[in-house]
Amino acid sequence: MWSGRHDDYFEQTGRMIAEELRRNRSRQRAKAVKYSREQAEQSRKIAHETEAAELERLAVLGQIPQAEYKARMAALEEDTDDPRT
């Protein structure tokens, strides 16, 4: 009933579908990684802004010396400029 040509056609079609599914999964993983990195970066940015605001508050209230405030702010800015982020 079925000739070898039909089997070959179904085999090729199956391979093409499998390859398309692999490409789609790969694209989805890439999008998920990108989204995850964006979320991590946003989280780091918020954490830095919060820490900077807290340092400023402590300095204004006189709870930390001005020199410590400047040193900690410089360290925070250096961390923000880290090339890994």
Short mmCIF file of C-alpha atoms in Angstrom, two decimals:
data_model
loop_
_atom_site.label_atom_id
_atom_site.label_comp_id
_atom_site.label_asym_id
_atom_site.label_seq_id
_atom_site.Cartn_x
_atom_site.Cartn_y
_atom_site.Cartn_z
CA MET A 1 0.00 0.00 0.00
CA TRP A 2 2.51 2.63 1.11
CA SER A 3 5.56 3.00 -0.97
CA GLY A 4 8.95 4.04 0.32
CA ARG A 5 8.33 7.55 -1.02
CA HIS A 6 5.42 8.10 1.35
CA ASP A 7 7.47 6.90 4.32
CA ASP A 8 10.27 9.24 3.29
CA TYR A 9 7.81 12.12 2.98
CA PHE A 10 6.42 11.52 6.48
CA GLU A 11 9.93 11.14 7.89
CA GLN A 12 11.05 14.42 6.31
CA THR A 13 7.88 16.16 7.47
CA GLY A 14 8.42 14.85 10.98
CA ARG A 15 12.03 16.09 10.96
CA MET A 16 10.93 19.52 9.73
CA ILE A 17 8.29 19.76 12.45
CA ALA A 18 10.78 18.66 15.11
CA GLU A 19 13.32 21.21 13.90
CA GLU A 20 10.70 23.98 13.94
CA LEU A 21 9.74 23.01 17.50
CA ARG A 22 13.42 23.14 18.54
CA ARG A 23 13.79 26.60 16.98
CA ASN A 24 10.64 27.82 18.73
CA ARG A 25 11.83 26.48 22.09
CA SER A 26 15.20 28.11 21.52
CA ARG A 27 13.54 31.46 20.78
CA GLN A 28 11.35 31.12 23.85
CA ARG A 29 14.36 30.34 26.04
CA ALA A 30 16.22 33.35 24.63
CA LYS A 31 13.23 35.59 25.36
CA ALA A 32 12.94 34.17 28.88
CA VAL A 33 16.65 34.77 29.53
CA LYS A 34 16.39 38.32 28.22
CA TYR A 35 13.33 39.00 30.39
CA SER A 36 15.05 37.49 33.43
CA ARG A 37 18.14 39.65 32.90
CA GLU A 38 15.98 42.76 32.50
CA GLN A 39 14.13 41.94 35.72
CA ALA A 40 17.40 41.34 37.59
CA GLU A 41 18.79 44.64 36.31
CA GLN A 42 15.63 46.48 37.33
CA SER A 43 15.77 44.85 40.76
CA ARG A 44 19.43 45.89 41.21
CA LYS A 45 18.60 49.43 40.14
CA ILE A 46 15.76 49.66 42.65
CA ALA A 47 17.98 48.24 45.40
CA HIS A 48 20.70 50.80 44.62
CA GLU A 49 18.21 53.67 44.57
CA THR A 50 16.75 52.51 47.89
CA GLU A 51 20.18 52.20 49.47
CA ALA A 52 21.20 55.63 48.16
CA ALA A 53 18.05 57.19 49.59
CA GLU A 54 18.66 55.50 52.94
CA LEU A 55 22.27 56.73 53.02
CA GLU A 56 21.12 60.25 52.23
CA ARG A 57 18.50 60.07 54.97
CA LEU A 58 21.08 58.88 57.51
CA ALA A 59 23.49 61.64 56.50
CA VAL A 60 20.82 64.36 56.69
CA LEU A 61 19.82 63.17 60.16
CA GLY A 62 23.48 63.13 61.21
CA GLN A 63 23.42 59.42 61.99
CA ILE A 64 26.48 58.76 59.84
CA PRO A 65 29.48 61.05 59.31
CA GLN A 66 29.71 62.94 56.01
CA ALA A 67 32.93 61.11 55.10
CA GLU A 68 31.24 57.73 55.57
CA TYR A 69 28.28 58.90 53.50
CA LYS A 70 30.57 59.98 50.66
CA ALA A 71 32.58 56.75 50.81
CA ARG A 72 29.48 54.55 50.81
CA MET A 73 27.88 56.54 47.98
CA ALA A 74 31.08 56.24 45.93
CA ALA A 75 31.12 52.48 46.55
CA LEU A 76 27.46 52.28 45.58
CA GLU A 77 28.05 54.23 42.36
CA GLU A 78 31.07 52.06 41.57
CA ASP A 79 28.90 48.96 42.03
CA THR A 80 26.29 50.52 39.70
CA ASP A 81 28.96 51.08 37.04
CA ASP A 82 30.07 47.43 37.23
CA PRO A 83 30.39 46.13 33.63
CA ARG A 84 28.66 42.84 34.57
CA THR A 85 25.36 44.70 34.91
#
